[in-house]
Coordinates of C-alpha atoms in Angstrom, one line a residue:
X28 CA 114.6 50.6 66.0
X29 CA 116.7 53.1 63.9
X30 CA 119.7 52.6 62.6
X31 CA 122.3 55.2 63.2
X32 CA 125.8 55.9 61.7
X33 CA 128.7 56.9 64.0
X34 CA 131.8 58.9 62.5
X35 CA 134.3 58.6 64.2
X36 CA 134.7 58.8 67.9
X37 CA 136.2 60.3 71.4
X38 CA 138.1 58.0 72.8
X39 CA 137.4 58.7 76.2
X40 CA 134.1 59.2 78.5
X41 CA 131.8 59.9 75.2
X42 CA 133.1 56.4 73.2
X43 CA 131.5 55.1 75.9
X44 CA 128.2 57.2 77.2
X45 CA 126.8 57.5 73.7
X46 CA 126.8 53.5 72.8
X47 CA 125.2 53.3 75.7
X48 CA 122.9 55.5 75.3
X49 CA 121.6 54.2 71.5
X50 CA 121.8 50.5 72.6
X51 CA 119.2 51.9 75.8
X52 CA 117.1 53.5 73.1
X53 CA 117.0 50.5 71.5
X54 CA 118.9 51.2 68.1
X55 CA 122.0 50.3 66.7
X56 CA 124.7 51.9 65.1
X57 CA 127.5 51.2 62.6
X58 CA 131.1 52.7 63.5
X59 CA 133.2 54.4 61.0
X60 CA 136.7 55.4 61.4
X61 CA 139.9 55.5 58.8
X62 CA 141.8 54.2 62.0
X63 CA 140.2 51.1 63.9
X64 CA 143.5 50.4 66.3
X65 CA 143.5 54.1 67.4
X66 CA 140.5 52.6 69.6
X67 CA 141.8 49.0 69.7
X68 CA 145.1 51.2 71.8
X69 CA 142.8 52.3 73.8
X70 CA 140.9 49.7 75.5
X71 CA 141.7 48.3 78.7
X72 CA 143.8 45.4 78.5
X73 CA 141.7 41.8 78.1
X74 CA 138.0 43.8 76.7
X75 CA 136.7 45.3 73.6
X76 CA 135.8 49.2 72.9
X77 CA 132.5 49.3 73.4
X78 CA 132.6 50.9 69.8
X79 CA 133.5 47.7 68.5
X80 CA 130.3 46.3 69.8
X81 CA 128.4 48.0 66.6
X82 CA 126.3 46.3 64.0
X83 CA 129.3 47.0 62.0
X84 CA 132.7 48.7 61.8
X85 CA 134.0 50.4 58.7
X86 CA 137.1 51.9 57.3
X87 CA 137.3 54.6 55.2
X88 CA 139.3 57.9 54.7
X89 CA 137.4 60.5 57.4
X90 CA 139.3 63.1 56.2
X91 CA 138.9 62.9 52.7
X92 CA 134.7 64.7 51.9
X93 CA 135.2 64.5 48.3
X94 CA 135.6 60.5 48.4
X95 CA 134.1 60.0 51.7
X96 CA 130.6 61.1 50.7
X97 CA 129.9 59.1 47.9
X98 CA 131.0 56.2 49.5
X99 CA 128.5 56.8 52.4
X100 CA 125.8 57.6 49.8
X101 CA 126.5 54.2 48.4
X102 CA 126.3 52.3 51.6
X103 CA 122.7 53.5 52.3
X104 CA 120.7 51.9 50.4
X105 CA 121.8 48.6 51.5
X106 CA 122.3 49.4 55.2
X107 CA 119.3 52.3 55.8
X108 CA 121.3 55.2 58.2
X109 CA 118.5 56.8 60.1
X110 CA 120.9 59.4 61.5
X111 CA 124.5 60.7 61.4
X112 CA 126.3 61.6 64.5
X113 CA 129.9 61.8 66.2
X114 CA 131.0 62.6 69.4
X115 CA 134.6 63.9 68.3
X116 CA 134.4 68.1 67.2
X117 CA 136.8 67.1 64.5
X118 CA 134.3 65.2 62.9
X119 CA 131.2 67.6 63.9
X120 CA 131.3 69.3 60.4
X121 CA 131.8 65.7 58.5
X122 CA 129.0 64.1 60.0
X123 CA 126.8 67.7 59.0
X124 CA 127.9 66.7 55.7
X125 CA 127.4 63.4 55.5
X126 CA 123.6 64.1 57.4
X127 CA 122.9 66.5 54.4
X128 CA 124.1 64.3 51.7
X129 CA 121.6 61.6 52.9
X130 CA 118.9 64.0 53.2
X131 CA 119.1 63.2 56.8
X132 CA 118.1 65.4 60.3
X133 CA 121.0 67.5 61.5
X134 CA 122.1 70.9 61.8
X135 CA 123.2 72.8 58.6
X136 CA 126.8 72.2 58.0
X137 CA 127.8 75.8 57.4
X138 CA 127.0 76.6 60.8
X139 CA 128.6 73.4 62.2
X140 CA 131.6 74.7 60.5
X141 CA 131.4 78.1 62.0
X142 CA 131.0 76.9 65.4
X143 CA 134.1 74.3 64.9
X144 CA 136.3 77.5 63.7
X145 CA 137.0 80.2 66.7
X146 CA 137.7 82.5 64.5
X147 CA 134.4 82.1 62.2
X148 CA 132.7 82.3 65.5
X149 CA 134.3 84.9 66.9
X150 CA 133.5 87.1 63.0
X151 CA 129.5 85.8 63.3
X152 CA 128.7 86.4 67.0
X153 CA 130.7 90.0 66.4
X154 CA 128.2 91.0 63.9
X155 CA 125.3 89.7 65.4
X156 CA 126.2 92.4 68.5
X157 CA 126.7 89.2 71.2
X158 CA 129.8 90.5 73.5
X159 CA 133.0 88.7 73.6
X160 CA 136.9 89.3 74.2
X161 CA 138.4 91.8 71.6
X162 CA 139.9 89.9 69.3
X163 CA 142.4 89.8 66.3
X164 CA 142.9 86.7 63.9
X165 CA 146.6 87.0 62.4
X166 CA 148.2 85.0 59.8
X167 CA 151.6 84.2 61.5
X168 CA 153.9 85.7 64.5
X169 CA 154.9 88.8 63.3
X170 CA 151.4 89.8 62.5
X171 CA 150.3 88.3 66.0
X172 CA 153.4 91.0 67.8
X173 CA 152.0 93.1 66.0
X174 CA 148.5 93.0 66.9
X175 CA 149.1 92.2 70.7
X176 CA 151.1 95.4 70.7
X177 CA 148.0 97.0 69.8
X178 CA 145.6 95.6 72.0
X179 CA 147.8 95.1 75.2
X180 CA 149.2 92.2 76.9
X181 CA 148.0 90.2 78.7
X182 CA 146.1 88.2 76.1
X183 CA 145.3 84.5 75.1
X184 CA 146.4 83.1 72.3
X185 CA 144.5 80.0 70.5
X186 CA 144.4 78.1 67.6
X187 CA 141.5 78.6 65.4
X188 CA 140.5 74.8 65.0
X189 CA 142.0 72.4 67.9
X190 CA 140.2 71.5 71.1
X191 CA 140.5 70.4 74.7
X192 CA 142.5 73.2 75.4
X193 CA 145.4 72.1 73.5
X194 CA 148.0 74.6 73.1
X195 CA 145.6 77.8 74.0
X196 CA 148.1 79.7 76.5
X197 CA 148.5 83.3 78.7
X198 CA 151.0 85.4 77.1
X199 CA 151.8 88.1 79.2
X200 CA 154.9 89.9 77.0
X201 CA 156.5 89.6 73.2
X202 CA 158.8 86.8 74.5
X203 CA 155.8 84.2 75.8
X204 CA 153.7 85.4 72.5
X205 CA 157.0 84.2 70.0
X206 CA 157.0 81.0 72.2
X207 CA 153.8 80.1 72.3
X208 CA 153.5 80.7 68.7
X209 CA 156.7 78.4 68.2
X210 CA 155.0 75.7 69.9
X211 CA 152.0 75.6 67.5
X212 CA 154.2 76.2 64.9
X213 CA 155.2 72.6 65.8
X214 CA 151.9 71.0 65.6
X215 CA 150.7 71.6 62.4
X216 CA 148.8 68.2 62.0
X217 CA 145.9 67.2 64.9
X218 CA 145.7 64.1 66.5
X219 CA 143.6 63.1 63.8
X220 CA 145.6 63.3 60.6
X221 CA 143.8 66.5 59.7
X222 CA 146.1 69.6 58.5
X223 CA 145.5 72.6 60.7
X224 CA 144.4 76.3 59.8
X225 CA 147.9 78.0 60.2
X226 CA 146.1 81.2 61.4
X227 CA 146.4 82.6 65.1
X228 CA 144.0 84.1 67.1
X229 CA 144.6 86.5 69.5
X230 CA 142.1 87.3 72.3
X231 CA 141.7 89.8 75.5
X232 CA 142.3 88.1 78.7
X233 CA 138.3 88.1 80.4
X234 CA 138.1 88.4 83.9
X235 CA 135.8 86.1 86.0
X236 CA 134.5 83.2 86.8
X237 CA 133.5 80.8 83.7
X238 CA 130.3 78.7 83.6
X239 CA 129.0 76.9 80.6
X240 CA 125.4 76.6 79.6
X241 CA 124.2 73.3 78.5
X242 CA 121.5 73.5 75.8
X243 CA 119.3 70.8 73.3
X244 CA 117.9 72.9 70.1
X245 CA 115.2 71.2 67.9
X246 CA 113.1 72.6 65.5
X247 CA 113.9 76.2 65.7
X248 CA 113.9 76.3 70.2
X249 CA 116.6 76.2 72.5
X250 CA 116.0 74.1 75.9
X251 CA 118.2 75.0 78.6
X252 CA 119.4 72.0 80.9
X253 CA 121.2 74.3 83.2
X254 CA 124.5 75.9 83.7
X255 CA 128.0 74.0 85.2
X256 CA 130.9 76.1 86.2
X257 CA 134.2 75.4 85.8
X258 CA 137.8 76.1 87.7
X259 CA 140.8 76.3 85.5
X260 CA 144.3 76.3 86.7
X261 CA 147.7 75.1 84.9
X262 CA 148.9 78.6 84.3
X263 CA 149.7 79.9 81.1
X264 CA 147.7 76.8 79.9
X265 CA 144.2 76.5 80.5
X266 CA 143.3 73.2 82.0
X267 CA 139.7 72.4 83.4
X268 CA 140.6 71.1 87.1
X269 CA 136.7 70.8 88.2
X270 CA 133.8 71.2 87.4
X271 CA 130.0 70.9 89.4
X272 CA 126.2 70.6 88.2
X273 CA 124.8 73.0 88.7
X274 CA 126.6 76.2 89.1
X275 CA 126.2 78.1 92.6
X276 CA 125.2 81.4 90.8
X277 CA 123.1 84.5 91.8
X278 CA 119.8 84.4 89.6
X279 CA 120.9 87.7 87.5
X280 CA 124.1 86.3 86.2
X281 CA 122.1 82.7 85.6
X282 CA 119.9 84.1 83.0
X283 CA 122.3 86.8 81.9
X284 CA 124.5 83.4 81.0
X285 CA 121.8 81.5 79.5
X286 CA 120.3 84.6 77.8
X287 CA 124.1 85.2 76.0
X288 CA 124.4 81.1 75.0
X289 CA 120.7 81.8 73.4
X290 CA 121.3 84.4 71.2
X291 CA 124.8 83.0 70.3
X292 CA 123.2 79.4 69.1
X293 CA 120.9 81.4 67.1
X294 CA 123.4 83.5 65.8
X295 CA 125.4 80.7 64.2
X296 CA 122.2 78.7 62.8
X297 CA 122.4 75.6 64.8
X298 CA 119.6 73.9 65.0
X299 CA 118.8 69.8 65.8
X300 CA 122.1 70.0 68.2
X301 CA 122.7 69.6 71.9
X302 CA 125.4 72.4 72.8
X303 CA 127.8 73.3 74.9
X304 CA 128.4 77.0 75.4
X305 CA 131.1 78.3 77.6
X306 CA 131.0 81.7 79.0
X307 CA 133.0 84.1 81.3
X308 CA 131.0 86.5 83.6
X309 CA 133.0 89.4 84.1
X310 CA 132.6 92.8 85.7
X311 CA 131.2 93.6 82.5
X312 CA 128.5 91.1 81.7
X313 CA 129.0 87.5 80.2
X314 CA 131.4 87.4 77.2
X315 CA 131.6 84.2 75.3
X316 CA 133.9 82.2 75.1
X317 CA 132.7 79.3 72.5
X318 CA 130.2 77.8 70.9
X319 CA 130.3 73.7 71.1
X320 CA 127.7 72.1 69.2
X321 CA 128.1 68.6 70.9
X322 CA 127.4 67.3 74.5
X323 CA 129.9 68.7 77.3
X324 CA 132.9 66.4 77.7
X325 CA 134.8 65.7 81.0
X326 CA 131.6 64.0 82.3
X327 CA 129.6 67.3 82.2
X328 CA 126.6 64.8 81.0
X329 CA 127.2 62.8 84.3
X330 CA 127.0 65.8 86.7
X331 CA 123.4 66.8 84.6
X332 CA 122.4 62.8 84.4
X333 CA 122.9 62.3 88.4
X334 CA 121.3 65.6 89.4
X335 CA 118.1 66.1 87.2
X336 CA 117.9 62.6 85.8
X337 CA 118.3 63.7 82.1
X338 CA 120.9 62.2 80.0
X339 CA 122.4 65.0 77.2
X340 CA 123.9 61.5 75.3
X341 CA 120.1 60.4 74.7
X342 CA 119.2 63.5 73.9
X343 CA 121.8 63.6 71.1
X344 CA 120.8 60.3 69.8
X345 CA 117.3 61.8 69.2
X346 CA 118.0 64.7 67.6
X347 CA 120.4 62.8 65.3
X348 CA 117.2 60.8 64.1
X349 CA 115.1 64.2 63.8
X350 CA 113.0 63.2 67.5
X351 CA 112.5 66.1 70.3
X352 CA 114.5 64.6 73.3
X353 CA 112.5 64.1 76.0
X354 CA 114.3 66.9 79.0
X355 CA 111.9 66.5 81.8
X356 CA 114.1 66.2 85.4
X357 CA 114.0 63.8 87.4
X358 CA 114.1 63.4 91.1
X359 CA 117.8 62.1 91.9
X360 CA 118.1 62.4 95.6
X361 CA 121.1 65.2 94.7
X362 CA 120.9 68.8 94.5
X363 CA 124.5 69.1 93.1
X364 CA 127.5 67.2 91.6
X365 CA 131.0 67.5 91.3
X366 CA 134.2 66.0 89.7
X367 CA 137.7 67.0 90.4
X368 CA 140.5 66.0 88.3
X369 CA 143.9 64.7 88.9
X370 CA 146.1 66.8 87.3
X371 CA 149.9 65.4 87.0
X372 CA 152.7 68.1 88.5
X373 CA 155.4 66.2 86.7
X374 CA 156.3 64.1 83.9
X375 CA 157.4 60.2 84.7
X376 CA 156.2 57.4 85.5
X377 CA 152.9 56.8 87.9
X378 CA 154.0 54.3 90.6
X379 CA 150.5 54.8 92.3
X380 CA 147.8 57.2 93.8
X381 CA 148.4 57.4 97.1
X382 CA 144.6 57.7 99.3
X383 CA 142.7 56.2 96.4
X384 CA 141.5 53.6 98.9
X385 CA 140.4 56.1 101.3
X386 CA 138.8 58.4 99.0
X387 CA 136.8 55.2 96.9
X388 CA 135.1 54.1 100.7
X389 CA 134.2 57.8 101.1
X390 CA 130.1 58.7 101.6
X391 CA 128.9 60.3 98.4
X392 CA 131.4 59.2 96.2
X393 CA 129.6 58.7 92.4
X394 CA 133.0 57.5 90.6
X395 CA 136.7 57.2 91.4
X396 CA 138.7 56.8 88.4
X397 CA 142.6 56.3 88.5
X398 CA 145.0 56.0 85.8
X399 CA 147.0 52.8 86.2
X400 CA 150.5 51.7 87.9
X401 CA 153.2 52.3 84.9
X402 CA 151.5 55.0 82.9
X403 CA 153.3 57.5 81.3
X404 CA 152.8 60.8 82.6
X405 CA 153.4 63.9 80.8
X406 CA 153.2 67.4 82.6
X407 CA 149.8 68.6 81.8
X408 CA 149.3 71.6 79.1
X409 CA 145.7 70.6 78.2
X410 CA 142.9 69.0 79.1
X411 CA 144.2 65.3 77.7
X412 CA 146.6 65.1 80.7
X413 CA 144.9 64.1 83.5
X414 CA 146.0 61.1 85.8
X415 CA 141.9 60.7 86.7
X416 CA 138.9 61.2 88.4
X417 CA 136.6 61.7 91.6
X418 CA 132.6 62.3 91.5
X419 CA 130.8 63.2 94.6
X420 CA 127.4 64.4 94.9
X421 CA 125.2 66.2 97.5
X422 CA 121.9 65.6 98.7
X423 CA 121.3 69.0 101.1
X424 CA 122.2 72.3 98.2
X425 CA 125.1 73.2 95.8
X426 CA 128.1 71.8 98.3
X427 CA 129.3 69.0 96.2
X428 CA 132.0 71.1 94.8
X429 CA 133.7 71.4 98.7
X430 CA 133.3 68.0 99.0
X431 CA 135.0 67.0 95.8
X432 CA 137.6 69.3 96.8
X433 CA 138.6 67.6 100.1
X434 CA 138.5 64.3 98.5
X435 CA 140.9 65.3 95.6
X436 CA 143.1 66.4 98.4
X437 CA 143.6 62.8 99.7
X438 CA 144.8 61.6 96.2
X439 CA 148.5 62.2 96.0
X440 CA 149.8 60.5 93.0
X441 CA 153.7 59.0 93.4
X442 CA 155.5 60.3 89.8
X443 CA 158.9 58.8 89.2
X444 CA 161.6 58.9 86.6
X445 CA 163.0 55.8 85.3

């Protein structure tokens, strides 16, 4: 049995998976977080985070390395950490450092870092001759107008260090570029009490279809899993609305994807990680987008787990403790799966989800998830928004994408103001 430390957390469909998957491998783990009722908030009313359920919880300042680490390095020779993972990117680099400290497995921190930063990533996979968007990292607005005047609108603007989508827009003249930098402007703290990289970075919009390749690396060898694709929509934002396991693609662009998500893993220095590479296929060849050296979120690891029997959380339980993850597939009974999302139109309050009893009964459905009568609902800019969930899988080919489709048709969810 090891004994593994957890660093803070997702509080969505990772706080869950991974406890799952280290109490199935038969280890424990002790949570710790500098905010315990940021998951206490977000149970379900009447139960307990399954995070709560480890050997033990501890508070201490996340944020803070230089009194963080020695407190950790103190703790281990009374509790015996076998390993040092998270499933949050904010904490990626912390738990690199924490990993390092201990003399622990794990990647090297400097790359964590790298693949945490866009813009580091973006410098790196430049140099190493691994094709992406032209690009220009700027230090505020006027540098940013002046940069996109150069380069040509439309672009994408991002920030360097924030995730899930969160406040990476189209900007298709000066007018959207001044407000989308206005908008990050405003956020200058993350959800997580950390202080953001005030630095913009300004991209050329790719053309295509986007896939991401889902990869474990152990001792110096990258394992492909497969490749997922991916449809956006919530224009200027860029929300994930779908996604299936695996991608319908014609064998050239397959390995051209994986190929690109190879060399680009390398390129950074990540090693002991499973990864999560997304990539655009344009006209022109896959261009990466980034570098995510963690499992896929949005239940990515479910799609993989249902079709080929492998579960990516495992996986990145054993290369936390320095194991080679065992990635033989599995006979399912699917050849693909899908999810679809419910993505809210409009703010207000959800009443209900109109066809949710239809679409549950359906044949094929894997998981029907709904947010609940009275919840809040903001318009979507990000992938944080959605109102829920519906799985479906197919046993015949690659079809389970249609099928999710028509289901997510039937949900109609009733948004009122009050």
């Amino acid at each position: 049995m090891a004994h593994l430390l957890m660093v803070e957390s997702w509080v969505g469909a990772m706080s869950r998976l991974l406890p799952r998957a280290i109490r199935e491998g038969g280890h424990e783990f002790t949570f710790l977080t500098r905010d315990l009722h940021h998951y206490l908030r977000t149970a379900p009313e009447g139960t307990a985070h399954p995070l709560l359920g480890a050997r033990h919880v501890l508070t201490a300042d996340t944020n803070d390395l230089a009194t963080l680490l020695p407190y950790v390095a103190r703790l281990q020779p009374a509790l015996g950490f076998d390993g040092v993972l998270t499933s949050c990117d904010y904490y990626l680099p912390t738990a690199a450092r924490i990993a390092a400290r201990l003399g622990l497995p794990g990647p090297a921190p400097e790359a964590v870092e790298n693949a945490c930063r866009k813009d580091a990533t973006r410098h790196l996979l430049a140099a190493a001759g691994i094709p992406g968007p032209r690009y220009v990292v700027c230090a505020d607005r006027s540098e940013a107008a002046a940069a996109a005047a150069e380069i040509g609108y439309p672009l994408v603007l991002k920030p360097v260090d924030l995730c899930a989508g969160m406040f990476v827009r189209r900007v298709d003249d000066e007018a959207e570029l001044i407000r989308a930098c206005r908008a990050l402007d405003g956020f200058p703290v993350n959800a997580r009490g950390q202080r953001r990289a005030p630095v913009i970075l300004l991209e050329e919009l790719l053309h295509g279809p986007e896939v991401s390749v889902e990869t474990v690396t152990f001792d110096g060898g990258t394992e492909v899993i497969g490749i997922t694709d991916k449809s956006v929509g919530g224009a200027p934002a860029f929300i994930e609305t779908g996604h299936m396991f695996p991608a319908a693609l014609p064998a050239a662009d397959a390995a051209a994807a994986q190929d690109t998500a190879v060399r680009a893993i390398e390129a950074l220095g990540l090693d002991g990680v499973v990864a999560h590479t997304e990539i655009k296929l344009t006209p022109d060849g896959p261009r990466l987008v980034e570098v995510n050296p963690r499992p896929a979120g949005n239940r990515i690891t479910e799609l993989i787990r249902h079709v080929t029997g492998i579960d990516t959380a495992a996986a990145c339980v054993d290369v936390a403790r320095g194991y080679r993850p065992d990635l033989r597939t599995r006979e399912t009974g699917l050849r693909s799966a899908a999810i679809g999302f419910v993505v809210p139109q409009t703010a207000g309050v959800l009443e209900a989800v109109d066809g949710a009893d239809l679409v549950g009964a359906a044949p094929g459905v894997l998981e029907l998830q709904l947010a609940e009568p009275g919840t809040a609902v903001k318009e979507a800019g990000s992938n944080n928004a959605y109102l829920g969930h519906v799985m479906a899988g197919d046993a015949e080919g690659r079809g389970a994408r249609r099928r999710v489709e028509a289901l997510l048709s039937q949900l109609r969810p009733r948004v009122v103001n009050r």
